[in-house]
Amino acid sequence: MNVGVAHSEVNPNTRVMNSRGMWLTYALGVGLLHIVLLSIPFFSVPVAWTLTNVIHNLGMYVFLHAVKGTPFETPDQGKARLLTHWEQLDYGVQFTSSRKFFTISPIILYFLASFYTKYDSTHFVLNTTSLLTVLIPKLPQLHGVRIFGINKY
Amino acid sequence: EKEELIEEWQPEPLVPPVPKDHPALNYNIVSGPPTHIITVNGKECINFASFNFLGLLDNEKVKTAAQTSLKKYGVGTCGPRGFYGTFDVHLELEERLAKFMRTEEAIIYSYGFATIASAIPAYSKRGDIVFVDEAACFAIQKGLQASRSNIKLFKHNDMADLERLLKEQETEDQKNPRKARVTRRFIVVEGLYMNTGDICPLPELIKLKYKYKVRIFLEESLSFGVLGEHGRGITEHFGINIDDIDLISANMENSLASIGGFCCGRSFIIDHQRLSGQGYCFSASLPPLLAAAAIEALNIMEDNPGIFQTLRAKCERIHKALQG
């Protein structure tokens, strides 16, 4: 789906991540975040990498797994009102290319962060926990699952 | 032997033989316009089969206004409201209706059935709860079906039943307050019910509305131009402040002797329908000659407020005569 084009897509949220240039923008955005963090003189390189990883995972969790529904009215009378954006992607079809891309990208970031922090234990704990918070909601078994009723309505 | 069977077989006729005096073959022919007096088979009869309550269907002024508009604009608008289908008569009619009903804004639909059937799904979505009267008209039923909301029916005009349902909903809400915070609750009632001819008890409904925090959608198709001192409907009849009702929807096909429908209420509420009302965005707009006819009918209603008293007196007289 291209922006500003007349389309008959009932819920555009499902196809926004397949749009032209979305993956590239996302990668460049992460790169920009990292460069900004590297430019702050107080952060050493390992700290900058861990911060990139953590901030990226925090942002991904909030936008893909915490915020529910759509910012616009859909013609299907609110079918996706209680679904997070991740659950809305491709109408719930699992293992599509967007889903694979967004599952692999935090893993790649994790590998880079582990390398550049020289496998130091504190950094390791931080990076691993933040990776888990962003990988576990992506499992197909957790589609529509709300643990302890958090974020259910 | 096979040939014998084939020769024996007689196909059944596609059309069974019908006697010549079958009732569907002998029509009753109506000549002339269908007003108060209708000429059927050459005989003049009183027309009890139309909703033309104020007799404006055959009014000379209304007909002249429609004909002038026809000469000026042609017949149809050739477009929905959003795509070159908005004419000055539409805007004028919306303004006049809002001023007449003393609300902030009004919106015009081009088909009376579609008015309430588009208004309900514009506000009530999946997971929302609507309390409806059992005797709601077909248009309301279709609107509720399109809205995909949870429907709770209460017995016709039975406020005790409605209060029981509202209390049950309240206990459910207290058990699950987070879910209650995201569900919207509505009551849909008609001013004058098409199916039973009763008036809904609006003052008690307002009390229930403020006690249980539900929104009221009032469908005034039959009561607009009939009830109330100046014909403003059931809110004027009971003396209720119009701001207490969240949405009033009516169709103009009864007293107003036009086609189409309108919704009126606060700007905040009505404006939402300009993008979410499916019958508004995705249907051609009202033909300007009908809008002009409706404006003229409104003029007549505003200039002669005595016709409503006459109408009610006549209704009571017929009711008494038919009872005894």
Coordinates of C-alpha atoms in Angstrom, one line a residue:
Chain A
M1 CA 0.0 0.0 0.0
N2 CA 1.4 3.4 -0.9
V3 CA 0.6 6.4 1.1
G4 CA -2.0 8.8 -0.3
V5 CA -3.4 6.2 -2.8
A6 CA -7.0 5.2 -2.9
H7 CA -7.2 1.6 -1.8
S8 CA -9.9 -0.8 -0.6
E9 CA -7.8 -2.2 2.3
V10 CA -10.1 -2.6 5.3
N11 CA -7.3 -2.2 7.9
P12 CA -4.2 -0.5 6.5
N13 CA -2.3 -1.4 9.6
T14 CA -2.0 -5.0 8.3
R15 CA 0.0 -4.0 5.3
V16 CA 1.9 -0.9 6.4
M17 CA 5.0 -2.9 7.2
N18 CA 5.1 -4.3 3.7
S19 CA 5.1 -0.9 2.2
R20 CA 7.8 0.3 -0.2
G21 CA 10.8 1.5 1.8
M22 CA 9.5 0.7 5.2
W23 CA 12.3 -1.8 6.1
L24 CA 15.0 0.5 4.8
T25 CA 13.6 3.4 6.8
Y26 CA 13.5 1.3 9.9
A27 CA 17.1 0.1 9.5
L28 CA 18.3 3.6 8.8
G29 CA 16.3 4.8 11.9
V30 CA 18.0 2.3 14.1
G31 CA 21.4 3.4 12.6
L32 CA 20.6 7.0 13.2
L33 CA 19.7 6.3 16.8
H34 CA 23.0 4.5 17.2
I35 CA 25.0 7.3 15.7
V36 CA 23.3 9.9 18.0
L37 CA 24.1 7.8 21.0
L38 CA 27.7 7.3 19.8
S39 CA 28.1 11.1 19.5
I40 CA 27.3 11.7 23.2
P41 CA 30.8 12.0 24.7
F42 CA 29.8 10.5 28.0
F43 CA 28.9 7.1 26.6
S44 CA 31.6 4.6 25.8
V45 CA 31.1 2.3 22.8
P46 CA 29.8 -0.7 24.8
V47 CA 27.3 1.6 26.7
A48 CA 26.2 3.1 23.4
W49 CA 25.5 -0.3 21.9
T50 CA 23.6 -1.5 24.9
L51 CA 21.6 1.7 25.0
T52 CA 20.8 1.3 21.3
N53 CA 19.7 -2.2 21.9
V54 CA 17.6 -1.4 24.9
I55 CA 16.0 1.8 23.5
H56 CA 15.2 0.0 20.2
N57 CA 13.6 -2.9 22.0
L58 CA 11.6 -0.6 24.3
G59 CA 10.3 1.3 21.3
M60 CA 9.5 -1.9 19.4
Y61 CA 7.6 -3.2 22.5
V62 CA 5.6 -0.1 22.9
F63 CA 4.6 0.3 19.2
L64 CA 4.2 -3.3 18.2
H65 CA 3.1 -5.1 21.4
A66 CA 1.6 -2.5 23.8
V67 CA -0.5 0.0 21.8
K68 CA -3.8 -1.6 20.6
G69 CA -6.3 -0.8 17.8
T70 CA -5.9 1.6 15.0
P71 CA -5.5 5.4 15.0
F72 CA -8.2 5.6 12.3
E73 CA -11.8 4.2 12.0
T74 CA -12.0 1.0 10.1
P75 CA -15.0 -0.1 8.1
D76 CA -15.1 -3.5 9.9
Q77 CA -16.8 -2.1 13.0
G78 CA -13.7 -2.3 15.2
K79 CA -12.6 -5.9 14.7
A80 CA -9.0 -4.9 15.6
R81 CA -9.8 -2.7 18.5
L82 CA -8.3 -5.1 21.1
L83 CA -5.4 -6.3 18.9
T84 CA -1.8 -5.0 19.0
H85 CA -0.1 -4.0 15.8
W86 CA 1.9 -7.2 15.8
E87 CA -1.3 -9.2 16.0
Q88 CA -2.9 -7.1 13.2
L89 CA 0.1 -7.6 10.8
D90 CA -1.1 -9.5 7.7
Y91 CA -4.5 -10.2 9.4
G92 CA -2.8 -12.7 11.9
V93 CA -1.1 -14.8 9.3
Q94 CA 2.2 -16.0 10.9
F95 CA 5.7 -16.3 9.3
T96 CA 5.2 -13.6 6.7
S97 CA 8.2 -11.7 5.5
S98 CA 7.5 -8.6 7.6
R99 CA 7.1 -10.7 10.7
K100 CA 10.4 -12.6 9.9
F101 CA 12.2 -9.4 9.3
F102 CA 11.0 -7.8 12.6
T103 CA 11.9 -10.9 14.5
I104 CA 15.4 -11.2 13.1
S105 CA 16.3 -7.5 13.4
P106 CA 16.4 -7.4 17.2
I107 CA 18.4 -10.6 17.2
I108 CA 21.0 -9.0 14.8
L109 CA 21.1 -6.0 17.1
Y110 CA 21.7 -8.3 20.0
F111 CA 24.6 -10.0 18.3
L112 CA 26.2 -6.7 17.5
A113 CA 25.7 -5.4 21.0
S114 CA 27.1 -8.6 22.6
F115 CA 30.2 -8.3 20.3
Y116 CA 30.8 -4.6 21.0
T117 CA 30.3 -4.9 24.7
K118 CA 32.9 -7.7 24.8
Y119 CA 30.5 -10.1 26.5
D120 CA 30.6 -8.2 29.8
S121 CA 28.1 -9.7 32.3
T122 CA 26.1 -6.6 33.3
H123 CA 25.6 -5.7 29.6
F124 CA 24.8 -9.3 28.8
V125 CA 22.0 -9.4 31.4
L126 CA 20.5 -6.1 30.2
N127 CA 20.7 -7.0 26.5
T128 CA 19.3 -10.5 27.0
T129 CA 16.3 -9.4 29.1
S130 CA 15.4 -6.7 26.7
L131 CA 15.7 -9.1 23.8
L132 CA 13.4 -11.5 25.5
T133 CA 10.8 -8.8 26.2
V134 CA 10.7 -8.2 22.4
L135 CA 11.0 -11.8 21.2
I136 CA 8.5 -13.6 23.4
P137 CA 5.4 -11.5 22.3
K138 CA 6.3 -12.4 18.7
L139 CA 5.8 -16.1 19.2
P140 CA 2.7 -17.4 17.3
Q141 CA 1.6 -19.3 20.5
L142 CA 1.3 -15.9 22.2
H143 CA -1.0 -14.4 19.5
G144 CA -3.8 -12.7 21.3
V145 CA -2.6 -13.9 24.7
R146 CA -2.7 -11.3 27.5
I147 CA -0.7 -12.6 30.6
F148 CA -2.4 -11.7 33.9
G149 CA -5.0 -9.7 32.0
I150 CA -2.5 -6.9 31.4
N151 CA -3.5 -4.8 28.4
K152 CA -6.6 -6.9 27.8
Y153 CA -9.1 -4.0 27.1
Chain B
E1 CA -39.0 -50.5 -23.1
K2 CA -37.0 -47.3 -22.5
E3 CA -38.7 -45.7 -25.4
E4 CA -42.1 -46.5 -24.0
L5 CA -41.2 -44.8 -20.7
I6 CA -39.8 -41.8 -22.6
E7 CA -43.0 -41.5 -24.7
E8 CA -45.2 -41.9 -21.6
W9 CA -43.5 -39.0 -19.7
Q10 CA -45.4 -35.8 -19.7
P11 CA -43.5 -32.8 -18.5
E12 CA -45.2 -30.6 -15.8
P13 CA -46.1 -27.2 -17.1
L14 CA -43.7 -24.4 -16.1
V15 CA -46.6 -22.2 -15.2
P16 CA -49.5 -24.2 -13.6
P17 CA -53.0 -23.4 -14.9
V18 CA -54.4 -20.4 -13.1
P19 CA -58.2 -19.6 -13.1
K20 CA -59.1 -16.4 -14.8
D21 CA -60.5 -14.7 -11.7
H22 CA -57.4 -15.2 -9.6
P23 CA -57.1 -12.1 -7.3
A24 CA -53.6 -11.2 -8.4
L25 CA -54.7 -10.9 -12.0
N26 CA -57.5 -8.3 -11.3
Y27 CA -55.8 -5.1 -10.1
N28 CA -57.5 -2.3 -8.3
I29 CA -56.5 0.7 -10.4
V30 CA -55.7 4.0 -8.7
S31 CA -56.2 7.1 -10.8
G32 CA -55.1 10.5 -9.7
P33 CA -52.6 11.5 -6.9
P34 CA -52.6 9.6 -3.6
T35 CA -53.7 12.3 -1.2
H36 CA -56.4 12.2 1.5
I37 CA -59.0 11.1 -1.0
I38 CA -57.8 8.4 -3.4
T39 CA -59.7 7.3 -6.4
V40 CA -59.7 3.5 -6.6
N41 CA -61.5 1.8 -9.5
G42 CA -63.4 5.1 -10.2
K43 CA -64.6 5.3 -6.6
E44 CA -63.4 8.0 -4.2
C45 CA -62.1 6.6 -1.0
I46 CA -60.5 8.0 2.1
N47 CA -56.8 7.1 2.1
F48 CA -56.0 5.4 5.4
A49 CA -52.9 3.8 4.0
S50 CA -50.4 6.6 3.9
F51 CA -48.2 8.3 6.4
N52 CA -49.0 11.7 4.9
F53 CA -50.0 13.0 8.3
L54 CA -50.1 16.8 7.6
G55 CA -51.4 16.5 4.1
L56 CA -48.4 18.3 2.7
L57 CA -48.0 15.8 -0.1
D58 CA -50.6 17.5 -2.2
N59 CA -50.0 21.1 -1.0
E60 CA -49.8 23.6 -3.8
K61 CA -46.9 25.6 -2.3
V62 CA -44.8 22.4 -1.8
K63 CA -45.5 21.3 -5.3
T64 CA -44.6 24.7 -6.8
A65 CA -41.4 24.8 -4.8
A66 CA -40.4 21.3 -6.0
Q67 CA -41.2 22.3 -9.7
T68 CA -39.2 25.5 -9.5
S69 CA -36.3 23.5 -8.1
L70 CA -36.7 20.9 -10.8
K71 CA -36.4 23.6 -13.5
K72 CA -33.4 25.0 -11.8
Y73 CA -31.4 21.9 -10.9
G74 CA -32.8 19.1 -12.9
V75 CA -33.7 15.9 -11.2
G76 CA -30.7 14.1 -9.5
T77 CA -27.5 15.3 -7.9
C78 CA -25.3 12.7 -9.6
G79 CA -22.9 12.3 -6.7
P80 CA -22.5 11.7 -3.1
R81 CA -22.1 14.6 -0.7
G82 CA -18.3 14.4 -0.8
F83 CA -18.0 14.4 -4.6
Y84 CA -19.9 17.4 -6.1
G85 CA -23.2 16.3 -4.7
T86 CA -23.6 19.0 -2.1
F87 CA -26.0 21.7 -3.3
D88 CA -27.0 24.9 -1.5
V89 CA -30.5 23.4 -0.9
H90 CA -28.9 20.6 1.1
L91 CA -27.0 23.0 3.3
E92 CA -30.1 25.2 3.7
L93 CA -32.3 22.3 4.6
E94 CA -29.7 21.1 7.2
E95 CA -29.6 24.6 8.7
R96 CA -33.4 24.9 8.8
L97 CA -33.8 21.5 10.4
A98 CA -31.2 22.3 13.1
K99 CA -32.9 25.6 13.8
F100 CA -36.4 24.0 13.9
M101 CA -35.3 21.2 16.2
R102 CA -33.3 23.7 18.3
T103 CA -30.1 21.6 18.0
E104 CA -26.6 22.6 16.9
E105 CA -26.4 20.7 13.7
A106 CA -28.4 18.4 11.4
I107 CA -27.3 16.0 8.6
I108 CA -29.4 14.9 5.7
Y109 CA -29.6 11.3 4.3
S110 CA -31.1 10.6 0.9
Y111 CA -33.1 7.5 2.0
G112 CA -35.2 7.3 5.1
F113 CA -34.5 3.7 5.9
A114 CA -30.8 4.3 5.6
T115 CA -30.8 7.2 8.1
I116 CA -31.1 5.2 11.3
A117 CA -29.5 2.2 9.7
S118 CA -26.3 4.2 9.1
A119 CA -26.4 6.3 12.3
I120 CA -26.3 3.4 14.7
P121 CA -23.3 1.6 13.2
A122 CA -21.4 4.9 13.0
Y123 CA -21.2 5.0 16.8
S124 CA -21.7 1.5 18.1
K125 CA -19.1 -1.0 17.1
R126 CA -18.2 -4.6 18.1
G127 CA -18.1 -5.0 21.9
D128 CA -20.5 -2.2 22.6
I129 CA -23.9 -2.7 24.2
V130 CA -27.2 -1.5 22.8
F131 CA -30.4 -1.7 24.8
V132 CA -33.3 -1.8 22.3
D133 CA -37.0 -2.0 22.6
E134 CA -38.5 -5.2 21.3
A135 CA -40.9 -3.4 19.0
A136 CA -38.2 -1.4 17.2
C137 CA -38.8 -0.9 13.5
F138 CA -37.0 -2.9 10.8
A139 CA -34.6 -0.1 10.0
I140 CA -33.4 0.0 13.5
Q141 CA -33.0 -3.8 13.5
K142 CA -30.9 -3.6 10.3
G143 CA -28.8 -0.8 11.8
L144 CA -28.1 -2.9 14.9
Q145 CA -27.2 -5.9 12.8
A146 CA -24.8 -3.8 10.8
S147 CA -23.2 -2.5 14.0
R148 CA -22.1 -6.0 15.2
S149 CA -22.7 -4.8 18.8
N150 CA -24.2 -6.8 21.6
I151 CA -28.0 -6.3 21.6
K152 CA -30.1 -6.5 24.7
L153 CA -33.8 -6.4 24.1
F154 CA -36.2 -5.1 26.7
K155 CA -40.0 -5.6 26.7
H156 CA -41.9 -3.0 24.8
N157 CA -42.2 0.3 26.8
D158 CA -41.3 -1.6 30.0
M159 CA -39.0 0.6 32.0
A160 CA -38.8 -2.0 34.8
D161 CA -37.4 -4.5 32.4
L162 CA -34.9 -2.0 31.0
E163 CA -33.8 -1.1 34.5
R164 CA -33.3 -4.8 35.3
L165 CA -31.1 -5.1 32.2
L166 CA -29.2 -2.0 33.1
K167 CA -28.6 -3.2 36.7
E168 CA -27.3 -6.5 35.4
Q169 CA -24.9 -4.6 33.1
E170 CA -23.8 -2.5 36.1
T171 CA -22.9 -5.6 38.2
E172 CA -21.0 -7.0 35.2
D173 CA -19.2 -3.7 34.9
Q174 CA -18.2 -3.7 38.5
K175 CA -16.7 -7.2 38.1
N176 CA -14.6 -6.1 35.2
P177 CA -14.0 -2.3 35.4
R178 CA -11.3 -2.2 32.7
K179 CA -13.6 -3.8 30.2
A180 CA -16.4 -1.4 31.2
R181 CA -14.2 1.6 30.6
V182 CA -13.9 0.7 26.9
T183 CA -17.5 -0.4 26.2
R184 CA -20.0 2.2 25.0
R185 CA -23.6 1.8 26.1
F186 CA -26.6 3.0 24.1
I187 CA -30.4 2.9 24.3
V188 CA -32.3 3.0 21.1
V189 CA -36.0 3.9 21.3
E190 CA -38.6 5.4 18.9
G191 CA -40.7 8.4 19.8
L192 CA -43.8 6.9 18.2
Y193 CA -43.4 3.2 17.5
M194 CA -44.2 2.1 14.0
N195 CA -45.1 -1.4 15.0
T196 CA -47.4 -0.7 18.0
G197 CA -48.4 3.0 17.8
D198 CA -47.3 3.7 21.4
I199 CA -45.3 6.6 22.6
C200 CA -42.1 5.8 24.6
P201 CA -41.9 7.1 28.2
L202 CA -39.1 9.5 27.6
P203 CA -38.9 11.2 31.1
E204 CA -38.2 7.9 32.8
L205 CA -35.7 7.1 30.0
I206 CA -33.8 10.3 30.7
K207 CA -33.7 9.5 34.4
L208 CA -32.3 6.0 33.6
K209 CA -29.9 7.6 31.2
Y210 CA -28.3 9.8 33.9
K211 CA -28.4 7.1 36.5
Y212 CA -26.7 4.3 34.5
K213 CA -24.7 6.5 32.1
V214 CA -26.0 5.4 28.7
R215 CA -26.5 7.4 25.6
I216 CA -30.0 7.7 24.1
F217 CA -30.7 7.5 20.3
L218 CA -34.2 8.6 19.6
E219 CA -35.9 7.7 16.4
E220 CA -38.6 10.2 15.6
S221 CA -39.8 9.2 12.2
L222 CA -43.5 9.1 13.1
S223 CA -43.5 11.6 15.9
F224 CA -41.8 14.4 14.0
G225 CA -44.5 16.8 12.8
V226 CA -47.1 15.0 14.9
L227 CA -46.3 15.4 18.6
G228 CA -45.4 18.6 20.4
E229 CA -46.9 22.0 20.3
H230 CA -44.9 23.1 17.3
G231 CA -44.4 19.7 15.8
R232 CA -40.8 19.2 17.2
G233 CA -41.6 15.7 18.2
I234 CA -41.7 13.8 21.5
T235 CA -39.1 16.0 23.3
E236 CA -41.5 19.0 22.9
H237 CA -44.4 16.8 23.8
F238 CA -42.9 15.9 27.2
G239 CA -41.2 19.2 27.7
I240 CA -37.7 17.7 27.8
N241 CA -34.6 19.7 27.1
I242 CA -33.3 18.7 23.6
D243 CA -29.7 18.5 24.9
D244 CA -30.7 15.5 27.0
I245 CA -31.1 13.4 23.9
D246 CA -27.8 12.5 22.3
L247 CA -29.1 11.8 18.8
I248 CA -32.5 12.4 17.2
S249 CA -33.0 10.6 13.9
A250 CA -36.1 11.0 11.8
N251 CA -37.2 10.3 8.3
M252 CA -38.7 13.0 6.2
E253 CA -41.0 10.6 4.4
N254 CA -44.0 11.0 6.8
S255 CA -45.0 14.4 8.0
L256 CA -42.5 16.3 6.0
A257 CA -43.8 14.9 2.6
S258 CA -40.4 14.5 1.1
I259 CA -37.9 11.6 0.8
G260 CA -34.8 11.0 2.9
G261 CA -34.1 11.4 6.5
F262 CA -32.1 13.6 8.9
C263 CA -30.2 13.3 12.2
C264 CA -29.8 16.2 14.5
G265 CA -28.0 16.8 17.8
R266 CA -24.8 18.4 19.0
S267 CA -22.2 19.3 16.4
F268 CA -19.7 17.1 18.1
I269 CA -22.0 14.1 17.5
I270 CA -23.4 14.9 14.1
D271 CA -20.1 15.8 12.6
H272 CA -18.9 12.2 13.1
Q273 CA -21.5 11.0 10.7
R274 CA -20.2 13.1 7.9
L275 CA -17.3 10.6 7.5
S276 CA -18.6 7.5 9.3
G277 CA -22.3 7.4 8.2
Q278 CA -22.2 4.9 5.4
G279 CA -25.5 6.0 3.9
Y280 CA -24.2 9.6 3.9
C281 CA -20.7 9.1 2.3
F282 CA -21.5 6.3 -0.1
S283 CA -24.9 7.2 -1.5
A284 CA -25.9 10.0 -3.9
S285 CA -27.3 13.0 -2.0
L286 CA -31.0 13.9 -1.9
P287 CA -32.4 15.3 -5.2
P288 CA -32.6 19.0 -4.8
L289 CA -36.3 19.1 -5.7
L290 CA -37.1 17.0 -2.7
A291 CA -34.9 19.1 -0.5
A292 CA -36.7 22.2 -1.7
A293 CA -40.0 20.5 -1.1
A294 CA -38.9 19.7 2.5
I295 CA -37.8 23.3 3.0
E296 CA -41.2 24.5 1.9
A297 CA -43.0 21.9 4.1
L298 CA -40.9 23.2 7.0
N299 CA -42.0 26.8 6.2
I300 CA -45.6 25.7 6.2
M301 CA -45.1 23.9 9.5
E302 CA -43.5 26.9 11.1
D303 CA -46.1 29.3 9.8
N304 CA -49.2 27.3 10.8
P305 CA -48.5 25.7 14.2
G306 CA -52.2 25.1 14.5
I307 CA -52.2 22.1 12.1
F308 CA -50.7 19.9 14.8
Q309 CA -53.6 20.5 17.2
T310 CA -56.0 19.8 14.3
L311 CA -54.2 16.6 13.6
R312 CA -54.3 15.4 17.1
A313 CA -57.9 16.3 17.6
K314 CA -58.8 14.4 14.4
C315 CA -56.8 11.4 15.6
E316 CA -58.5 11.3 19.0
R317 CA -61.9 11.6 17.3
I318 CA -61.2 8.7 15.0
H319 CA -59.8 6.6 17.8
K320 CA -62.9 7.2 19.9
A321 CA -65.2 6.5 17.0
L322 CA -63.4 3.2 16.1
Q323 CA -63.4 2.0 19.7
G324 CA -67.1 2.2 20.4

